[in-house]
Structures are given as C-alpha cells and as structure tokens.
Tab-separated table of N, CA, C and O in Angstrom:
chain	number	residue	atom	x	y	z
A	19	MET	N	-21.252	46.204	28.277
A	19	MET	CA	-21.522	47.124	27.197
A	19	MET	C	-21.632	48.548	27.723
A	19	MET	O	-21.090	49.457	27.140
A	20	ARG	N	-22.350	48.707	28.832
A	20	ARG	CA	-22.536	50.039	29.412
A	20	ARG	C	-21.183	50.658	29.776
A	20	ARG	O	-20.951	51.830	29.519
A	21	GLU	N	-20.298	49.838	30.344
A	21	GLU	CA	-18.980	50.350	30.730
A	21	GLU	C	-18.189	50.811	29.519
A	21	GLU	O	-17.500	51.831	29.565
A	22	THR	N	-18.315	50.081	28.410
A	22	THR	CA	-17.630	50.459	27.175
A	22	THR	C	-18.158	51.797	26.671
A	22	THR	O	-17.378	52.684	26.296
A	23	LEU	N	-19.476	51.941	26.671
A	23	LEU	CA	-20.075	53.201	26.216
A	23	LEU	C	-19.686	54.368	27.128
A	23	LEU	O	-19.464	55.482	26.657
A	24	GLN	N	-19.608	54.104	28.421
A	24	GLN	CA	-19.193	55.156	29.347
A	24	GLN	C	-17.740	55.561	29.100
A	24	GLN	O	-17.392	56.741	29.205
A	25	THR	N	-16.888	54.609	28.765
A	25	THR	CA	-15.495	54.912	28.443
A	25	THR	C	-15.427	55.791	27.198
A	25	THR	O	-14.671	56.772	27.148
A	26	VAL	N	-16.221	55.441	26.175
A	26	VAL	CA	-16.275	56.250	24.951
A	26	VAL	C	-16.734	57.663	25.283
A	26	VAL	O	-16.174	58.647	24.795
A	27	GLU	N	-17.718	57.787	26.151
A	27	GLU	CA	-18.222	59.103	26.544
A	27	GLU	C	-17.135	59.917	27.244
A	27	GLU	O	-16.949	61.100	26.953
A	28	ARG	N	-16.387	59.283	28.145
A	28	ARG	CA	-15.307	59.996	28.848
A	28	ARG	C	-14.216	60.438	27.878
A	28	ARG	O	-13.668	61.525	27.988
A	29	MET	N	-13.896	59.561	26.924
A	29	MET	CA	-12.810	59.862	25.997
A	29	MET	C	-13.186	60.933	24.976
A	29	MET	O	-12.346	61.741	24.597
A	30	THR	N	-14.433	60.925	24.529
A	30	THR	CA	-14.845	61.846	23.467
A	30	THR	C	-15.586	63.072	23.962
A	30	THR	O	-15.700	64.053	23.238
A	31	GLY	N	-16.127	62.969	25.177
A	31	GLY	CA	-16.939	64.073	25.682
A	31	GLY	C	-18.349	64.069	25.101
A	31	GLY	O	-19.119	64.989	25.336
A	32	ARG	N	-18.682	63.056	24.340
A	32	ARG	CA	-20.019	62.936	23.739
A	32	ARG	C	-20.684	61.654	24.234
A	32	ARG	O	-20.019	60.639	24.404
A	33	THR	N	-21.992	61.713	24.390
A	33	THR	CA	-22.744	60.534	24.803
A	33	THR	C	-23.071	59.703	23.568
A	33	THR	O	-23.782	60.168	22.682
A	34	PRO	N	-22.532	58.472	23.486
A	34	PRO	CA	-22.799	57.631	22.314
A	34	PRO	C	-24.236	57.110	22.324
A	34	PRO	O	-24.837	56.967	23.383
A	35	PRO	N	-24.779	56.839	21.125
A	35	PRO	CA	-26.110	56.235	21.071
A	35	PRO	C	-26.094	54.913	21.834
A	35	PRO	O	-25.142	54.156	21.773
A	36	GLY	N	-27.131	54.654	22.544
A	36	GLY	CA	-27.203	53.428	23.325
A	36	GLY	C	-26.956	53.668	24.797
A	36	GLY	O	-27.356	52.866	25.634
A	37	LEU	N	-26.291	54.761	25.125
A	37	LEU	CA	-26.063	55.072	26.532
A	37	LEU	C	-27.260	55.828	27.098
A	37	LEU	O	-27.572	55.698	28.270
A	38	ASP	N	-27.941	56.574	26.243
A	38	ASP	CA	-29.144	57.276	26.679
A	38	ASP	C	-30.243	56.262	26.964
A	38	ASP	O	-30.424	55.302	26.227
A	39	ASN	N	-30.950	56.460	28.029
A	39	ASN	CA	-32.123	55.646	28.376
A	39	ASN	C	-31.813	54.155	28.458
A	39	ASN	O	-32.670	53.328	28.173
A	40	GLN	N	-30.610	53.811	28.821
A	40	GLN	CA	-30.259	52.403	28.928
A	40	GLN	C	-30.717	51.868	30.281
A	40	GLN	O	-30.455	52.455	31.312
A	41	THR	N	-31.437	50.752	30.268
A	41	THR	CA	-31.929	50.135	31.488
A	41	THR	C	-30.798	49.354	32.145
A	41	THR	O	-30.082	48.621	31.481
A	42	GLU	N	-30.672	49.513	33.439
A	42	GLU	CA	-29.643	48.794	34.185
A	42	GLU	C	-30.073	47.336	34.347
A	42	GLU	O	-31.196	47.046	34.719
A	43	PHE	N	-29.198	46.408	34.024
A	43	PHE	CA	-29.491	44.983	34.130
A	43	PHE	C	-29.296	44.563	35.576
A	43	PHE	O	-28.232	44.788	36.147
A	44	PRO	N	-30.306	43.946	36.200
A	44	PRO	CA	-30.177	43.554	37.614
A	44	PRO	C	-29.038	42.553	37.823
A	44	PRO	O	-28.934	41.563	37.101
A	45	ALA	N	-28.210	42.815	38.791
A	45	ALA	CA	-27.057	41.960	39.076
A	45	ALA	C	-27.481	40.531	39.392
A	45	ALA	O	-26.770	39.577	39.074
A	46	GLU	N	-28.669	40.365	39.995
A	46	GLU	CA	-29.147	39.032	40.366
A	46	GLU	C	-29.402	38.147	39.149
A	46	GLU	O	-29.476	36.930	39.270
A	47	LEU	N	-29.544	38.748	37.977
A	47	LEU	CA	-29.875	37.977	36.777
A	47	LEU	C	-28.678	37.701	35.863
A	47	LEU	O	-28.837	37.050	34.837
A	48	HIS	N	-27.504	38.163	36.222
A	48	HIS	CA	-26.326	37.972	35.365
A	48	HIS	C	-26.038	36.491	35.106
A	48	HIS	O	-25.783	36.095	33.971
A	49	SER	N	-26.056	35.665	36.150
A	49	SER	CA	-25.741	34.250	35.939
A	49	SER	C	-26.828	33.576	35.113
A	49	SER	O	-26.528	32.736	34.255
A	50	LEU	N	-28.095	33.939	35.325
A	50	LEU	CA	-29.177	33.353	34.539
A	50	LEU	C	-29.053	33.762	33.073
A	50	LEU	O	-29.309	32.955	32.177
A	51	TRP	N	-28.633	34.994	32.830
A	51	TRP	CA	-28.418	35.448	31.458
A	51	TRP	C	-27.303	34.623	30.781
A	51	TRP	O	-27.418	34.235	29.629
A	52	ARG	N	-26.227	34.343	31.505
A	52	ARG	CA	-25.141	33.528	30.950
A	52	ARG	C	-25.644	32.122	30.605
A	52	ARG	O	-25.287	31.572	29.568
A	53	HIS	N	-26.469	31.558	31.489
A	53	HIS	CA	-27.047	30.240	31.198
A	53	HIS	C	-27.921	30.314	29.938
A	53	HIS	O	-27.857	29.430	29.085
A	54	TYR	N	-28.716	31.361	29.842
A	54	TYR	CA	-29.590	31.497	28.674
A	54	TYR	C	-28.780	31.602	27.379
A	54	TYR	O	-29.101	30.940	26.388
A	55	THR	N	-27.739	32.408	27.386
A	55	THR	CA	-26.953	32.569	26.156
A	55	THR	C	-26.273	31.260	25.765
A	55	THR	O	-26.086	30.987	24.581
A	56	ALA	N	-25.926	30.434	26.745
A	56	ALA	CA	-25.364	29.120	26.426
A	56	ALA	C	-26.453	28.192	25.888
A	56	ALA	O	-26.243	27.474	24.908
A	57	LEU	N	-27.622	28.223	26.497
A	57	LEU	CA	-28.714	27.348	26.081
A	57	LEU	C	-29.261	27.697	24.702
A	57	LEU	O	-29.665	26.815	23.952
A	58	ARG	N	-29.258	28.958	24.364
A	58	ARG	CA	-29.862	29.341	23.077
A	58	ARG	C	-29.086	28.759	21.895
A	58	ARG	O	-29.617	28.619	20.811
A	59	ARG	N	-27.840	28.388	22.116
A	59	ARG	CA	-27.056	27.753	21.061
A	59	ARG	C	-27.528	26.332	20.767
A	59	ARG	O	-27.156	25.749	19.760
A	60	SER	N	-28.352	25.764	21.662
A	60	SER	CA	-28.813	24.393	21.487
A	60	SER	C	-30.170	24.309	20.784
A	60	SER	O	-30.744	23.232	20.690
A	61	ARG	N	-30.666	25.435	20.293
A	61	ARG	CA	-31.933	25.421	19.564
A	61	ARG	C	-31.824	24.578	18.307
A	61	ARG	O	-30.806	24.607	17.617
A	62	PRO	N	-32.899	23.857	17.972
A	62	PRO	CA	-32.895	23.129	16.704
A	62	PRO	C	-32.816	24.098	15.527
A	62	PRO	O	-33.393	25.186	15.564
A	63	VAL	N	-32.089	23.711	14.499
A	63	VAL	CA	-31.955	24.543	13.312
A	63	VAL	C	-32.980	24.072	12.288
A	63	VAL	O	-33.154	22.887	12.066
A	64	GLY	N	-33.661	25.035	11.698
A	64	GLY	CA	-34.659	24.700	10.690
A	64	GLY	C	-35.294	25.972	10.177
A	64	GLY	O	-34.695	27.040	10.213
A	65	ILE	N	-36.509	25.841	9.718
A	65	ILE	CA	-37.241	27.017	9.240
A	65	ILE	C	-37.707	27.793	10.459
A	65	ILE	O	-38.420	27.272	11.312
A	66	GLY	N	-37.317	29.039	10.543
A	66	GLY	CA	-37.688	29.861	11.689
A	66	GLY	C	-36.831	29.549	12.907
A	66	GLY	O	-35.916	28.725	12.858
A	67	VAL	N	-37.139	30.203	13.991
A	67	VAL	CA	-36.396	30.030	15.236
A	67	VAL	C	-37.250	29.193	16.177
A	67	VAL	O	-38.342	29.599	16.556
A	68	SER	N	-36.752	28.036	16.542
A	68	SER	CA	-37.480	27.125	17.427
A	68	SER	C	-37.160	27.431	18.879
A	68	SER	O	-36.082	27.953	19.188
A	69	PRO	N	-38.076	27.074	19.776
A	69	PRO	CA	-37.781	27.255	21.201
A	69	PRO	C	-36.690	26.299	21.660
A	69	PRO	O	-36.445	25.264	21.031
A	70	ILE	N	-36.054	26.635	22.753
A	70	ILE	CA	-35.054	25.752	23.348
A	70	ILE	C	-35.808	24.550	23.928
A	70	ILE	O	-36.685	24.718	24.774
A	71	PRO	N	-35.495	23.346	23.478
A	71	PRO	CA	-36.205	22.166	23.979
A	71	PRO	C	-35.923	21.914	25.466
A	71	PRO	O	-34.806	22.126	25.935
A	72	GLU	N	-36.945	21.435	26.171
A	72	GLU	CA	-36.768	21.107	27.585
A	72	GLU	C	-35.720	20.015	27.768
A	72	GLU	O	-35.006	19.996	28.777
A	73	THR	N	-35.610	19.126	26.795
A	73	THR	CA	-34.593	18.071	26.887
A	73	THR	C	-33.187	18.676	26.909
A	73	THR	O	-32.294	18.162	27.587
A	74	GLU	N	-32.990	19.771	26.169
A	74	GLU	CA	-31.684	20.453	26.173
A	74	GLU	C	-31.420	21.119	27.515
A	74	GLU	O	-30.291	21.125	28.004
A	75	ILE	N	-32.467	21.675	28.108
A	75	ILE	CA	-32.306	22.313	29.423
A	75	ILE	C	-31.960	21.255	30.468
A	75	ILE	O	-31.065	21.452	31.296
A	76	ARG	N	-32.647	20.101	30.409
A	76	ARG	CA	-32.339	19.009	31.352
A	76	ARG	C	-30.897	18.520	31.169
A	76	ARG	O	-30.174	18.301	32.144
A	77	ALA	N	-30.479	18.346	29.925
A	77	ALA	CA	-29.112	17.889	29.659
A	77	ALA	C	-28.097	18.931	30.135
A	77	ALA	O	-27.056	18.574	30.714
A	78	TYR	N	-28.383	20.194	29.896
A	78	TYR	CA	-27.499	21.285	30.323
A	78	TYR	C	-27.308	21.222	31.839
A	78	TYR	O	-26.178	21.308	32.340
A	79	CYS	N	-28.419	21.072	32.556
A	79	CYS	CA	-28.343	21.016	34.019
A	79	CYS	C	-27.606	19.761	34.486
A	79	CYS	O	-26.785	19.829	35.402
A	80	ALA	N	-27.901	18.629	33.851
A	80	ALA	CA	-27.247	17.371	34.248
A	80	ALA	C	-25.740	17.445	34.031
A	80	ALA	O	-24.960	16.995	34.892
A	81	ASN	N	-25.326	18.017	32.914
A	81	ASN	CA	-23.893	18.126	32.617
A	81	ASN	C	-23.156	19.025	33.598
A	81	ASN	O	-21.951	18.875	33.785
A	82	ARG	N	-23.871	19.943	34.195
A	82	ARG	CA	-23.259	20.892	35.136
A	82	ARG	C	-23.592	20.585	36.595
A	82	ARG	O	-23.253	21.352	37.487
A	83	ARG	N	-24.312	19.480	36.783
A	83	ARG	CA	-24.739	19.082	38.130
A	83	ARG	C	-25.408	20.240	38.857
A	83	ARG	O	-25.030	20.612	39.975
A	84	MET	N	-26.397	20.799	38.187
A	84	MET	CA	-27.125	21.938	38.756
A	84	MET	C	-28.607	21.746	38.514
A	84	MET	O	-29.010	20.840	37.775
A	85	ARG	N	-29.393	22.600	39.105
A	85	ARG	CA	-30.838	22.543	38.925
A	85	ARG	C	-31.380	23.963	38.988
A	85	ARG	O	-31.028	24.723	39.885
A	86	PHE	N	-32.229	24.304	38.009
A	86	PHE	CA	-32.871	25.613	38.019
A	86	PHE	C	-34.077	25.588	38.944
A	86	PHE	O	-34.788	24.585	39.020
A	87	GLU	N	-34.287	26.707	39.623
A	87	GLU	CA	-35.522	26.888	40.390
A	87	GLU	C	-36.665	27.116	39.400
A	87	GLU	O	-36.422	27.490	38.248
A	88	HIS	N	-37.885	26.934	39.863
A	88	HIS	CA	-39.051	27.101	38.987
A	88	HIS	C	-39.079	28.503	38.366
A	88	HIS	O	-39.314	28.647	37.164
A	89	TRP	N	-38.810	29.534	39.168
A	89	TRP	CA	-38.867	30.909	38.653
A	89	TRP	C	-37.788	31.122	37.592
A	89	TRP	O	-37.993	31.876	36.638
A	90	GLU	N	-36.642	30.448	37.749
A	90	GLU	CA	-35.568	30.588	36.764
A	90	GLU	C	-35.976	29.978	35.420
A	90	GLU	O	-35.688	30.538	34.367
A	91	LEU	N	-36.648	28.834	35.476
A	91	LEU	CA	-37.139	28.219	34.243
A	91	LEU	C	-38.152	29.126	33.543
A	91	LEU	O	-38.148	29.242	32.317
A	92	GLU	N	-38.998	29.781	34.330
A	92	GLU	CA	-39.969	30.709	33.746
A	92	GLU	C	-39.273	31.892	33.082
A	92	GLU	O	-39.651	32.314	31.985
A	93	VAL	N	-38.237	32.425	33.722
A	93	VAL	CA	-37.489	33.542	33.146
A	93	VAL	C	-36.784	33.093	31.869
A	93	VAL	O	-36.803	33.812	30.858
A	94	LEU	N	-36.189	31.905	31.884
A	94	LEU	CA	-35.536	31.389	30.675
A	94	LEU	C	-36.537	31.269	29.524
A	94	LEU	O	-36.230	31.627	28.386
A	95	GLN	N	-37.737	30.785	29.816
A	95	GLN	CA	-38.759	30.651	28.786
A	95	GLN	C	-39.187	32.029	28.266
A	95	GLN	O	-39.356	32.209	27.062
A	96	GLN	N	-39.336	32.986	29.156
A	96	GLN	CA	-39.711	34.339	28.730
A	96	GLN	C	-38.624	34.965	27.870
A	96	GLN	O	-38.921	35.616	26.861
A	97	LEU	N	-37.368	34.778	28.240
A	97	LEU	CA	-36.259	35.294	27.431
A	97	LEU	C	-36.267	34.639	26.048
A	97	LEU	O	-36.083	35.312	25.032
A	98	ASP	N	-36.511	33.340	26.033
A	98	ASP	CA	-36.557	32.613	24.772
A	98	ASP	C	-37.704	33.128	23.897
A	98	ASP	O	-37.535	33.338	22.694
A	99	ASP	N	-38.866	33.353	24.504
A	99	ASP	CA	-40.015	33.887	23.757
A	99	ASP	C	-39.698	35.261	23.170
A	99	ASP	O	-39.995	35.527	22.000
A	100	LEU	N	-39.103	36.127	23.979
A	100	LEU	CA	-38.748	37.471	23.507
A	100	LEU	C	-37.741	37.410	22.360
A	100	LEU	O	-37.854	38.122	21.371
A	101	ASP	N	-36.748	36.537	22.515
A	101	ASP	CA	-35.714	36.388	21.501
A	101	ASP	C	-36.304	35.891	20.180
A	101	ASP	O	-35.983	36.392	19.100
A	102	ARG	N	-37.196	34.917	20.262
A	102	ARG	CA	-37.814	34.382	19.052
A	102	ARG	C	-38.756	35.411	18.405
A	102	ARG	O	-38.791	35.529	17.186
A	103	ASP	N	-39.482	36.177	19.239
A	103	ASP	CA	-40.345	37.238	18.691
A	103	ASP	C	-39.526	38.280	17.948
A	103	ASP	O	-39.916	38.734	16.874
A	104	LYS	N	-38.399	38.634	18.512
A	104	LYS	CA	-37.516	39.615	17.861
A	104	LYS	C	-36.995	39.077	16.547
A	104	LYS	O	-36.936	39.801	15.533
A	105	ALA	N	-36.618	37.805	16.523
A	105	ALA	CA	-36.100	37.195	15.297
A	105	ALA	C	-37.174	37.159	14.201
A	105	ALA	O	-36.867	37.327	13.028
A	106	LYS	N	-38.409	36.945	14.588
A	106	LYS	CA	-39.507	36.907	13.605
A	106	LYS	C	-39.715	38.251	12.944
A	106	LYS	O	-40.100	38.335	11.777
A	107	LYS	N	-39.458	39.327	13.679
A	107	LYS	CA	-39.676	40.686	13.164
A	107	LYS	C	-38.564	41.137	12.224
A	107	LYS	O	-38.719	42.092	11.500
A	108	GLN	N	-37.436	40.453	12.270
A	108	GLN	CA	-36.288	40.876	11.442
A	108	GLN	C	-36.389	40.360	10.049
A	108	GLN	O	-36.928	39.469	9.647
C-alpha cells in the first residue's frame, strides 16, 4: 500500500492521505500477517465477530505442516482482538 501511495505522490506531486504519518510495518511480521489474514476467514459466522477458534489454528498448521511459536500465537490473538474491537466500533 505504501508503495502505491508513493507512486501516486511521484506522479501527482501531492502527498495522498494515508501516506502522512504512516507506520512502517516490520518486515519480520509480514509472513505472520499473511497467516493471520488467511486464518481470519475461518471465523464462525453469526451475531457479531467471533474470535478465530484454536481448532482452526491447529487445522491450519496441520494442513501446512507447520507450527507457530508461542510468541506468534500471542501476536495472532492480539491481532484478532484488535480486529474484533474495530469491527464492534463500526
């Protein structure tokens, strides 16, 4: 997204909204973010936004023959909490 906004800035000579004060996403978290965006699609559908079930995380890992470290599971849970809090406010 940042690269797209920077391209718009170069082409127009104006800084688009969203490029100002944008926090740089740590490169170390890119793969974890991709896992999270895949996992969030497995949330149960119902009233409100439910957390991603641990059973879905286990199945996700088993299907990919991978295992999350403890800190990665904590980050996934924090991302899920933030995402659900944001959805509640909308």
